[in-house]
mmCIF file of C-alpha atoms in Angstrom:
data_model
loop_
_atom_site.group_PDB
_atom_site.id
_atom_site.type_symbol
_atom_site.label_atom_id
_atom_site.label_comp_id
_atom_site.label_asym_id
_atom_site.label_seq_id
_atom_site.Cartn_x
_atom_site.Cartn_y
_atom_site.Cartn_z
ATOM 1 C CA MET A 1 167.026 34.714 -43.578
ATOM 2 C CA VAL A 2 165.742 35.692 -47.024
ATOM 3 C CA GLN A 3 164.159 39.157 -46.968
ATOM 4 C CA LEU A 4 160.538 39.654 -48.011
ATOM 5 C CA GLU A 5 161.404 42.526 -50.332
ATOM 6 C CA THR A 6 163.674 40.204 -52.328
ATOM 7 C CA ILE A 7 160.729 37.841 -52.805
ATOM 8 C CA ARG A 8 158.458 40.671 -53.902
ATOM 9 C CA GLN A 9 160.945 42.115 -56.321
ATOM 10 C CA LEU A 10 161.511 38.754 -58.012
ATOM 11 C CA ALA A 11 157.743 38.231 -58.220
ATOM 12 C CA ARG A 12 157.096 41.619 -59.830
ATOM 13 C CA GLN A 13 159.827 40.993 -62.368
ATOM 14 C CA ARG A 14 158.021 37.787 -63.419
ATOM 15 C CA GLY A 15 154.658 39.517 -63.853
ATOM 16 C CA LEU A 16 153.185 38.526 -60.491
ATOM 17 C CA TYR A 17 151.277 41.356 -58.839
ATOM 18 C CA LEU A 18 151.452 40.412 -55.164
ATOM 19 C CA ALA A 19 153.731 38.291 -53.000
ATOM 20 C CA GLY A 20 153.773 37.459 -49.309
ATOM 21 C CA VAL A 21 155.138 34.790 -47.007
ATOM 22 C CA ALA A 22 153.500 32.678 -44.309
ATOM 23 C CA ARG A 23 154.947 30.066 -41.999
ATOM 24 C CA THR A 24 153.579 26.590 -42.723
ATOM 25 C CA SER A 25 153.072 25.853 -39.026
ATOM 26 C CA ASP A 26 150.881 28.941 -38.534
ATOM 27 C CA LEU A 27 147.988 27.384 -40.412
ATOM 28 C CA ALA A 28 147.298 24.860 -37.650
ATOM 29 C CA ALA A 29 146.608 27.655 -35.156
ATOM 30 C CA ALA A 30 144.614 29.865 -37.534
ATOM 31 C CA PRO A 31 140.785 30.036 -37.377
ATOM 32 C CA ASP A 32 140.512 29.170 -41.070
ATOM 33 C CA LEU A 33 141.076 25.452 -40.582
ATOM 34 C CA PRO A 34 138.301 24.787 -38.010
ATOM 35 C CA PHE A 35 135.965 26.971 -40.099
ATOM 36 C CA TYR A 36 136.763 24.849 -43.144
ATOM 37 C CA ASN A 37 136.253 21.598 -41.240
ATOM 38 C CA ALA A 38 132.878 22.802 -39.946
ATOM 39 C CA TRP A 39 131.908 23.783 -43.496
ATOM 40 C CA ILE A 40 132.697 20.251 -44.672
ATOM 41 C CA GLU A 41 130.820 18.652 -41.749
ATOM 42 C CA GLN A 42 127.697 20.654 -42.628
ATOM 43 C CA GLY A 43 127.851 19.321 -46.185
ATOM 44 C CA TYR A 44 128.215 22.730 -47.827
ATOM 45 C CA HIS A 45 130.854 21.332 -50.187
ATOM 46 C CA GLY A 46 128.002 19.507 -51.942
ATOM 47 C CA GLY A 47 129.186 17.191 -54.675
ATOM 48 C CA LEU A 48 132.816 18.321 -54.422
ATOM 49 C CA ALA A 49 133.952 15.117 -52.733
ATOM 50 C CA TYR A 50 137.631 15.905 -53.315
ATOM 51 C CA LEU A 51 137.385 18.686 -50.721
ATOM 52 C CA ALA A 52 136.819 16.104 -47.999
ATOM 53 C CA GLY A 53 138.237 12.635 -47.436
ATOM 54 C CA GLU A 54 141.900 11.689 -47.215
ATOM 55 C CA ARG A 55 143.212 14.691 -49.151
ATOM 56 C CA ALA A 56 141.552 17.036 -46.655
ATOM 57 C CA PHE A 57 144.062 16.023 -43.992
ATOM 58 C CA MET A 58 146.877 17.331 -46.165
ATOM 59 C CA ARG A 59 145.435 20.841 -45.944
ATOM 60 C CA ALA A 60 146.398 21.022 -42.270
ATOM 61 C CA ASP A 61 149.803 19.419 -42.718
ATOM 62 C CA LEU A 62 151.739 20.947 -45.587
ATOM 63 C CA GLU A 63 154.720 18.720 -44.854
ATOM 64 C CA ARG A 64 152.736 15.890 -46.394
ATOM 65 C CA LEU A 65 153.019 17.810 -49.655
ATOM 66 C CA LEU A 66 156.644 18.854 -49.138
ATOM 67 C CA PRO A 67 158.682 17.190 -46.371
ATOM 68 C CA GLY A 68 160.553 19.812 -44.357
ATOM 69 C CA ALA A 69 158.391 22.688 -45.635
ATOM 70 C CA ARG A 70 158.854 25.788 -43.489
ATOM 71 C CA SER A 71 157.489 28.655 -45.556
ATOM 72 C CA VAL A 72 154.799 29.263 -48.145
ATOM 73 C CA ILE A 73 155.323 32.012 -50.679
ATOM 74 C CA CYS A 74 151.844 33.171 -51.704
ATOM 75 C CA LEU A 75 151.558 34.922 -55.058
ATOM 76 C CA ALA A 76 148.677 36.599 -56.862
ATOM 77 C CA LEU A 77 147.950 37.557 -60.440
ATOM 78 C CA ASN A 78 145.320 40.128 -61.419
ATOM 79 C CA TYR A 79 142.767 39.089 -64.057
ATOM 80 C CA ASN A 80 140.501 42.135 -64.091
ATOM 81 C CA THR A 81 139.804 43.468 -67.592
ATOM 82 C CA PRO A 82 138.134 46.684 -68.873
ATOM 83 C CA PRO A 83 134.731 45.423 -70.153
ATOM 84 C CA PRO A 84 131.791 46.142 -67.760
ATOM 85 C CA TYR A 85 130.525 43.836 -65.056
ATOM 86 C CA SER A 86 127.596 41.443 -65.451
ATOM 87 C CA THR A 87 125.434 43.628 -63.216
ATOM 88 C CA ASN A 88 125.719 46.432 -65.802
ATOM 89 C CA LEU A 89 124.521 44.260 -68.699
ATOM 90 C CA PRO A 90 120.979 42.995 -68.064
ATOM 91 C CA ASP A 91 120.240 41.613 -71.560
ATOM 92 C CA THR A 92 118.872 38.099 -70.925
ATOM 93 C CA THR A 93 119.360 37.064 -74.555
ATOM 94 C CA ARG A 94 123.123 37.177 -74.097
ATOM 95 C CA ALA A 95 125.116 34.645 -72.111
ATOM 96 C CA TRP A 96 127.427 35.471 -69.245
ATOM 97 C CA ILE A 97 130.763 33.705 -68.953
ATOM 98 C CA SER A 98 132.705 34.369 -65.778
ATOM 99 C CA ARG A 99 135.422 36.984 -66.190
ATOM 100 C CA TYR A 100 138.184 34.593 -65.178
ATOM 101 C CA ALA A 101 137.412 32.364 -68.184
ATOM 102 C CA TRP A 102 137.500 35.001 -70.939
ATOM 103 C CA GLY A 103 141.121 34.284 -71.765
ATOM 104 C CA ASP A 104 143.607 31.459 -71.398
ATOM 105 C CA ASP A 105 143.462 28.812 -68.691
ATOM 106 C CA TYR A 106 144.912 30.400 -65.563
ATOM 107 C CA HIS A 107 146.303 27.040 -64.395
ATOM 108 C CA GLU A 108 148.702 27.029 -67.342
ATOM 109 C CA VAL A 109 149.552 30.749 -67.240
ATOM 110 C CA LEU A 110 150.094 30.983 -63.493
ATOM 111 C CA ARG A 111 152.046 27.725 -63.247
ATOM 112 C CA GLN A 112 154.407 28.988 -65.925
ATOM 113 C CA LYS A 113 154.932 32.286 -64.086
ATOM 114 C CA LEU A 114 155.500 30.491 -60.777
ATOM 115 C CA GLY A 115 158.059 28.243 -62.451
ATOM 116 C CA ARG A 116 159.960 31.277 -63.708
ATOM 117 C CA PHE A 117 159.756 32.893 -60.289
ATOM 118 C CA LEU A 118 161.110 29.780 -58.558
ATOM 119 C CA ALA A 119 163.966 29.504 -61.071
ATOM 120 C CA ALA A 120 164.839 33.161 -60.463
ATOM 121 C CA LEU A 121 164.737 32.612 -56.683
ATOM 122 C CA ARG A 122 167.159 29.700 -56.989
ATOM 123 C CA ARG A 123 169.544 31.798 -59.094
ATOM 124 C CA CYS A 124 169.272 34.742 -56.711
ATOM 125 C CA LEU A 125 169.981 32.761 -53.537
ATOM 126 C CA GLY A 126 172.510 30.333 -54.930
ATOM 127 C CA ILE A 127 171.815 27.774 -52.202
ATOM 128 C CA PRO A 128 170.075 24.381 -52.386
ATOM 129 C CA PHE A 129 166.510 24.098 -51.132
ATOM 130 C CA GLU A 130 163.420 22.040 -51.815
ATOM 131 C CA ALA A 131 160.276 23.604 -53.263
ATOM 132 C CA ARG A 132 156.907 22.674 -54.720
ATOM 133 C CA ILE A 133 154.578 24.770 -56.861
ATOM 134 C CA ALA A 134 150.824 24.677 -56.277
ATOM 135 C CA VAL A 135 148.148 26.202 -58.497
ATOM 136 C CA ASP A 136 144.572 25.504 -57.373
ATOM 137 C CA THR A 137 144.646 21.725 -57.829
ATOM 138 C CA SER A 138 146.728 20.844 -54.744
ATOM 139 C CA PRO A 139 145.039 20.236 -51.359
ATOM 140 C CA ILE A 140 145.974 23.627 -49.931
ATOM 141 C CA LEU A 141 143.829 26.225 -48.177
ATOM 142 C CA GLU A 142 144.957 28.920 -50.590
ATOM 143 C CA ARG A 143 142.914 31.814 -49.255
ATOM 144 C CA ALA A 144 143.822 31.046 -45.646
ATOM 145 C CA LEU A 145 147.517 31.020 -46.477
ATOM 146 C CA ALA A 146 147.202 34.164 -48.595
ATOM 147 C CA ARG A 147 145.513 35.892 -45.647
ATOM 148 C CA LEU A 148 148.335 34.829 -43.305
ATOM 149 C CA ALA A 149 150.836 36.070 -45.903
ATOM 150 C CA GLY A 150 149.244 39.523 -46.014
ATOM 151 C CA ILE A 151 147.940 39.250 -49.594
ATOM 152 C CA GLY A 152 144.369 40.086 -48.540
ATOM 153 C CA TRP A 153 141.454 39.040 -46.378
ATOM 154 C CA VAL A 154 138.721 36.496 -47.030
ATOM 155 C CA GLY A 155 135.601 38.487 -47.878
ATOM 156 C CA LYS A 156 132.018 37.662 -47.033
ATOM 157 C CA ASN A 157 131.665 36.303 -50.576
ATOM 158 C CA THR A 158 134.478 33.799 -49.736
ATOM 159 C CA CYS A 159 136.844 35.454 -52.247
ATOM 160 C CA LEU A 160 140.232 36.807 -51.237
ATOM 161 C CA ILE A 161 140.152 40.611 -51.388
ATOM 162 C CA ASN A 162 143.153 42.900 -51.646
ATOM 163 C CA GLN A 163 142.722 46.532 -50.645
ATOM 164 C CA LYS A 164 144.207 47.830 -53.912
ATOM 165 C CA LEU A 165 143.452 45.072 -56.443
ATOM 166 C CA GLY A 166 140.048 43.912 -55.224
ATOM 167 C CA SER A 167 139.104 40.260 -55.610
ATOM 168 C CA TRP A 168 139.957 39.602 -59.274
ATOM 169 C CA LEU A 169 142.940 37.480 -58.289
ATOM 170 C CA PHE A 170 144.387 34.122 -59.235
ATOM 171 C CA LEU A 171 146.352 32.571 -56.377
ATOM 172 C CA GLY A 172 149.383 30.313 -56.467
ATOM 173 C CA GLU A 173 151.881 29.064 -53.921
ATOM 174 C CA VAL A 174 155.492 27.960 -53.640
ATOM 175 C CA LEU A 175 156.069 25.672 -50.672
ATOM 176 C CA THR A 176 159.704 25.717 -49.651
ATOM 177 C CA THR A 177 162.139 24.467 -47.022
ATOM 178 C CA LEU A 178 163.617 27.958 -46.831
ATOM 179 C CA GLU A 179 163.291 30.109 -43.726
ATOM 180 C CA LEU A 180 161.860 33.376 -45.056
ATOM 181 C CA GLU A 181 160.901 36.727 -43.587
ATOM 182 C CA LEU A 182 157.182 36.690 -42.814
ATOM 183 C CA ASP A 183 154.453 39.188 -43.596
ATOM 184 C CA ARG A 184 151.599 40.146 -41.285
ATOM 185 C CA PRO A 185 148.077 38.747 -41.799
ATOM 186 C CA ALA A 186 145.804 41.150 -43.649
ATOM 187 C CA PRO A 187 143.030 42.807 -41.576
ATOM 188 C CA ASP A 188 139.380 42.191 -42.450
ATOM 189 C CA ARG A 189 138.012 45.265 -44.214
ATOM 190 C CA CYS A 190 134.513 44.097 -45.158
ATOM 191 C CA GLY A 191 132.992 45.895 -42.165
ATOM 192 C CA THR A 192 129.197 45.857 -42.069
ATOM 193 C CA CYS A 193 128.821 45.566 -45.864
ATOM 194 C CA ALA A 194 126.710 42.605 -46.989
ATOM 195 C CA ARG A 195 126.105 43.486 -50.643
ATOM 196 C CA CYS A 196 127.473 40.187 -51.914
ATOM 197 C CA ILE A 197 125.159 38.185 -49.657
ATOM 198 C CA GLU A 198 122.150 40.286 -50.645
ATOM 199 C CA ALA A 199 122.926 40.130 -54.376
ATOM 200 C CA CYS A 200 123.328 36.361 -54.739
ATOM 201 C CA PRO A 201 120.328 35.292 -56.878
ATOM 202 C CA THR A 202 120.227 31.751 -55.509
ATOM 203 C CA GLY A 203 120.932 32.491 -51.831
ATOM 204 C CA ALA A 204 124.183 30.514 -51.873
ATOM 205 C CA LEU A 205 125.875 32.812 -49.336
ATOM 206 C CA LEU A 206 124.172 31.633 -46.172
ATOM 207 C CA GLN A 207 126.193 33.924 -43.922
ATOM 208 C CA PRO A 208 129.536 35.742 -44.136
ATOM 209 C CA ARG A 209 132.137 33.423 -45.690
ATOM 210 C CA ALA A 210 129.797 30.424 -45.680
ATOM 211 C CA LEU A 211 128.800 29.351 -49.171
ATOM 212 C CA ASP A 212 126.490 26.423 -49.850
ATOM 213 C CA SER A 213 127.877 24.875 -53.024
ATOM 214 C CA CYS A 214 124.543 23.194 -53.736
ATOM 215 C CA ARG A 215 122.987 26.630 -54.241
ATOM 216 C CA CYS A 216 125.871 28.205 -56.145
ATOM 217 C CA ILE A 217 125.568 29.026 -59.855
ATOM 218 C CA SER A 218 129.286 28.417 -60.357
ATOM 219 C CA PHE A 219 129.005 24.930 -58.893
ATOM 220 C CA TRP A 220 126.139 23.913 -61.171
ATOM 221 C CA THR A 221 127.568 25.446 -64.337
ATOM 222 C CA ILE A 222 131.172 24.294 -63.822
ATOM 223 C CA GLU A 223 131.552 21.454 -61.348
ATOM 224 C CA ALA A 224 128.326 19.491 -61.813
ATOM 225 C CA ARG A 225 128.296 16.971 -64.638
ATOM 226 C CA GLY A 226 124.693 15.741 -64.479
ATOM 227 C CA PRO A 227 121.302 17.450 -64.648
ATOM 228 C CA ILE A 228 120.790 20.759 -62.863
ATOM 229 C CA PRO A 229 117.935 20.449 -60.340
ATOM 230 C CA GLU A 230 114.805 22.081 -61.741
ATOM 231 C CA ALA A 231 114.393 24.194 -58.617
ATOM 232 C CA MET A 232 117.829 25.741 -59.288
ATOM 233 C CA ARG A 233 117.387 26.526 -62.962
ATOM 234 C CA PRO A 234 115.314 29.746 -62.864
ATOM 235 C CA GLY A 235 117.774 31.437 -60.495
ATOM 236 C CA MET A 236 120.691 30.749 -62.813
ATOM 237 C CA GLY A 237 119.544 33.364 -65.290
ATOM 238 C CA ARG A 238 121.824 33.657 -68.333
ATOM 239 C CA HIS A 239 124.970 32.224 -66.718
ATOM 240 C CA VAL A 240 126.577 29.517 -68.842
ATOM 241 C CA PHE A 241 129.940 29.270 -67.078
ATOM 242 C CA GLY A 242 130.419 30.569 -63.569
ATOM 243 C CA CYS A 243 129.011 33.689 -61.939
ATOM 244 C CA ASP A 244 130.571 37.044 -61.032
ATOM 245 C CA ILE A 245 127.694 38.741 -59.207
ATOM 246 C CA CYS A 246 129.114 38.580 -55.679
ATOM 247 C CA GLN A 247 132.329 40.161 -56.976
ATOM 248 C CA ASP A 248 130.612 42.624 -59.305
ATOM 249 C CA VAL A 249 128.772 44.270 -56.405
ATOM 250 C CA CYS A 250 131.768 44.352 -54.042
ATOM 251 C CA PRO A 251 132.785 47.966 -53.270
ATOM 252 C CA TRP A 252 136.458 46.960 -53.200
ATOM 253 C CA ASN A 253 136.238 46.150 -56.910
ATOM 254 C CA ARG A 254 134.985 49.595 -57.933
ATOM 255 C CA LYS A 255 138.493 50.952 -58.380
ATOM 256 C CA ALA A 256 140.304 47.704 -59.024
ATOM 257 C CA PRO A 257 142.855 48.206 -61.831
ATOM 258 C CA ALA A 258 141.768 46.591 -65.104
ATOM 259 C CA ASP A 259 145.301 45.785 -66.215
ATOM 260 C CA ALA A 260 145.233 41.993 -66.491
ATOM 261 C CA PRO A 261 147.952 40.372 -68.617
ATOM 262 C CA GLU A 262 147.211 39.837 -72.290
ATOM 263 C CA GLU A 263 146.558 36.138 -71.672
ATOM 264 C CA PHE A 264 143.403 36.997 -69.726
ATOM 265 C CA ARG A 265 141.952 39.519 -72.159
ATOM 266 C CA PRO A 266 138.655 38.367 -73.732
ATOM 267 C CA ARG A 267 138.948 35.969 -76.625
ATOM 268 C CA PRO A 268 136.669 36.748 -79.590
ATOM 269 C CA GLY A 269 133.100 35.794 -78.795
ATOM 270 C CA LEU A 270 133.543 35.152 -75.070
ATOM 271 C CA PHE A 271 132.481 38.523 -73.700
ATOM 272 C CA ASN A 272 128.684 38.573 -73.316
ATOM 273 C CA PRO A 273 128.036 36.408 -76.437
ATOM 274 C CA THR A 274 124.564 35.841 -77.833
ATOM 275 C CA LEU A 275 122.842 32.651 -76.776
ATOM 276 C CA GLU A 276 122.127 31.833 -80.436
ATOM 277 C CA GLN A 277 125.845 31.874 -81.152
ATOM 278 C CA LEU A 278 126.556 29.386 -78.383
ATOM 279 C CA ALA A 279 123.555 27.177 -79.143
ATOM 280 C CA ARG A 280 124.771 26.561 -82.684
ATOM 281 C CA ILE A 281 128.330 25.452 -82.019
ATOM 282 C CA THR A 282 129.192 21.817 -82.669
ATOM 283 C CA GLU A 283 131.296 19.626 -80.428
ATOM 284 C CA ASP A 284 134.301 20.046 -82.731
ATOM 285 C CA GLN A 285 133.840 23.813 -82.724
ATOM 286 C CA PHE A 286 133.596 23.756 -78.938
ATOM 287 C CA ARG A 287 136.957 21.983 -78.628
ATOM 288 C CA GLU A 288 138.592 24.428 -81.013
ATOM 289 C CA MET A 289 136.941 27.542 -79.572
ATOM 290 C CA PHE A 290 137.973 26.692 -76.020
ATOM 291 C CA ARG A 291 141.419 25.273 -76.633
ATOM 292 C CA HIS A 292 143.642 26.207 -73.636
ATOM 293 C CA SER A 293 140.579 27.690 -71.922
ATOM 294 C CA PRO A 294 139.186 26.690 -68.509
ATOM 295 C CA ILE A 295 135.792 26.274 -70.186
ATOM 296 C CA ARG A 296 136.949 23.220 -72.113
ATOM 297 C CA ARG A 297 137.182 21.109 -68.952
ATOM 298 C CA ILE A 298 133.390 21.036 -68.450
ATOM 299 C CA ARG A 299 133.025 19.461 -71.912
ATOM 300 C CA TYR A 300 130.500 20.086 -74.618
ATOM 301 C CA ARG A 301 127.473 18.358 -73.099
ATOM 302 C CA ALA A 302 127.590 20.281 -69.817
ATOM 303 C CA PHE A 303 128.184 23.542 -71.655
ATOM 304 C CA MET A 304 125.162 22.981 -73.896
ATOM 305 C CA ARG A 305 123.123 22.007 -70.829
ATOM 306 C CA ASN A 306 123.958 25.441 -69.433
ATOM 307 C CA VAL A 307 123.128 27.205 -72.692
ATOM 308 C CA CYS A 308 119.730 25.503 -72.848
ATOM 309 C CA THR A 309 118.991 26.561 -69.269
ATOM 310 C CA ALA A 310 119.942 30.160 -70.053
ATOM 311 C CA MET A 311 117.685 30.198 -73.117
ATOM 312 C CA GLY A 312 114.830 28.907 -70.981
ATOM 313 C CA ASN A 313 115.370 31.781 -68.562
ATOM 314 C CA SER A 314 115.627 34.416 -71.289
ATOM 315 C CA GLY A 315 111.911 34.935 -71.877
ATOM 316 C CA GLY A 316 112.729 35.148 -75.581
ATOM 317 C CA PRO A 317 110.480 33.117 -77.939
ATOM 318 C CA LYS A 318 113.099 33.566 -80.669
ATOM 319 C CA PHE A 319 115.029 30.712 -79.042
ATOM 320 C CA VAL A 320 112.239 28.187 -79.647
ATOM 321 C CA PRO A 321 113.662 26.941 -83.013
ATOM 322 C CA GLU A 322 117.119 26.370 -81.498
ATOM 323 C CA LEU A 323 115.633 24.629 -78.483
ATOM 324 C CA GLU A 324 113.401 22.424 -80.623
ATOM 325 C CA ARG A 325 116.471 21.293 -82.505
ATOM 326 C CA LEU A 326 118.353 20.604 -79.253
ATOM 327 C CA ALA A 327 115.305 18.886 -77.747
ATOM 328 C CA SER A 328 115.995 15.975 -80.086
ATOM 329 C CA HIS A 329 119.761 15.936 -79.453
ATOM 330 C CA PRO A 330 121.235 12.420 -79.063
ATOM 331 C CA ASP A 331 122.720 13.348 -75.675
ATOM 332 C CA PRO A 332 120.035 12.910 -72.970
ATOM 333 C CA LEU A 333 121.491 15.671 -70.769
ATOM 334 C CA ILE A 334 121.212 18.278 -73.528
ATOM 335 C CA ARG A 335 117.861 16.943 -74.641
ATOM 336 C CA GLU A 336 116.300 17.105 -71.157
ATOM 337 C CA HIS A 337 117.406 20.706 -70.505
ATOM 338 C CA ALA A 338 116.252 21.837 -73.942
ATOM 339 C CA GLN A 339 112.824 20.332 -73.306
ATOM 340 C CA TRP A 340 112.635 22.073 -69.933
ATOM 341 C CA ALA A 341 113.623 25.378 -71.552
ATOM 342 C CA LEU A 342 110.914 25.045 -74.181
ATOM 343 C CA LYS A 343 108.318 24.606 -71.461
ATOM 344 C CA GLN A 344 109.492 27.793 -69.776
ATOM 345 C CA LEU A 345 109.228 29.852 -72.958
ATOM 346 C CA ARG A 346 105.853 28.448 -73.920
ATOM 347 C CA VAL A 347 104.452 29.128 -70.463
ATOM 348 C CA LYS A 348 105.601 32.727 -70.769
ATOM 349 C CA ASP A 349 103.933 33.014 -74.172
#
């Protein structure tokens, strides 16, 4: 049987911060799966239809992803960087982009690191085995498996939390037919703390570990492609891509090391940029500015929708000229949100 320390050593050598192993069959008996199914049944996944349906069955049966799979190697990469948290920067005239999107697209970076890790594992063992890499897009209950593998526990904000690294983690998996030494599941260390639930500006955290996607800022600024419901817009504040509040207030992140790889360091103009700067970019500039960035996948029109909403929440009349220009934009999504934003600023006048 392959020893866990061998796995961890190979992972560290490839720039991966944490590694653990879970047995694929253990997921079926874990509480995470019925909790997930109940979450889906209550409709808390909102418009994320891919989380339900046929692909959902694959989450409980990893052999449908890799026939003969016995073990899952769970790996984590830290993305915490030195600049302050959103809760320390209250300026409403500046946009907030989620910390994970300041640098390169983690799908590309992490998949590359996992590929190097798997190649090193094959060289180290010198025996044939089947394996499959998964980074976020596969139908896998990543946090549940990471918990079983001892990487961390699922916090009340639904993020995976590690005692030393906090919750600023990208997760990836290597499914394999190998029989590997297992780790122990991580204990829950949230205790009675409910700061994340209390801090959520839109009340998306209904109870510990139960997030209503239809109330979540990250859902509306990243996943949604159409108009943001008017009732949701005021609570979104200055967020134009994602939201970090429930992680910013987490006590386990107070001492989290800010030593993310260079790929995740802030690109110029992405840390707390001015709303004017973002409002003036063209579609071509957007594609160039966010090349190899997770932000590019929401496309220009949704990004500008978010910027208009943030300007409407800013309380700053200086944005009126920009919004008047965008209020006549040829795209109806941008136009409608700019018109809404103008109404908000003029009411506050």
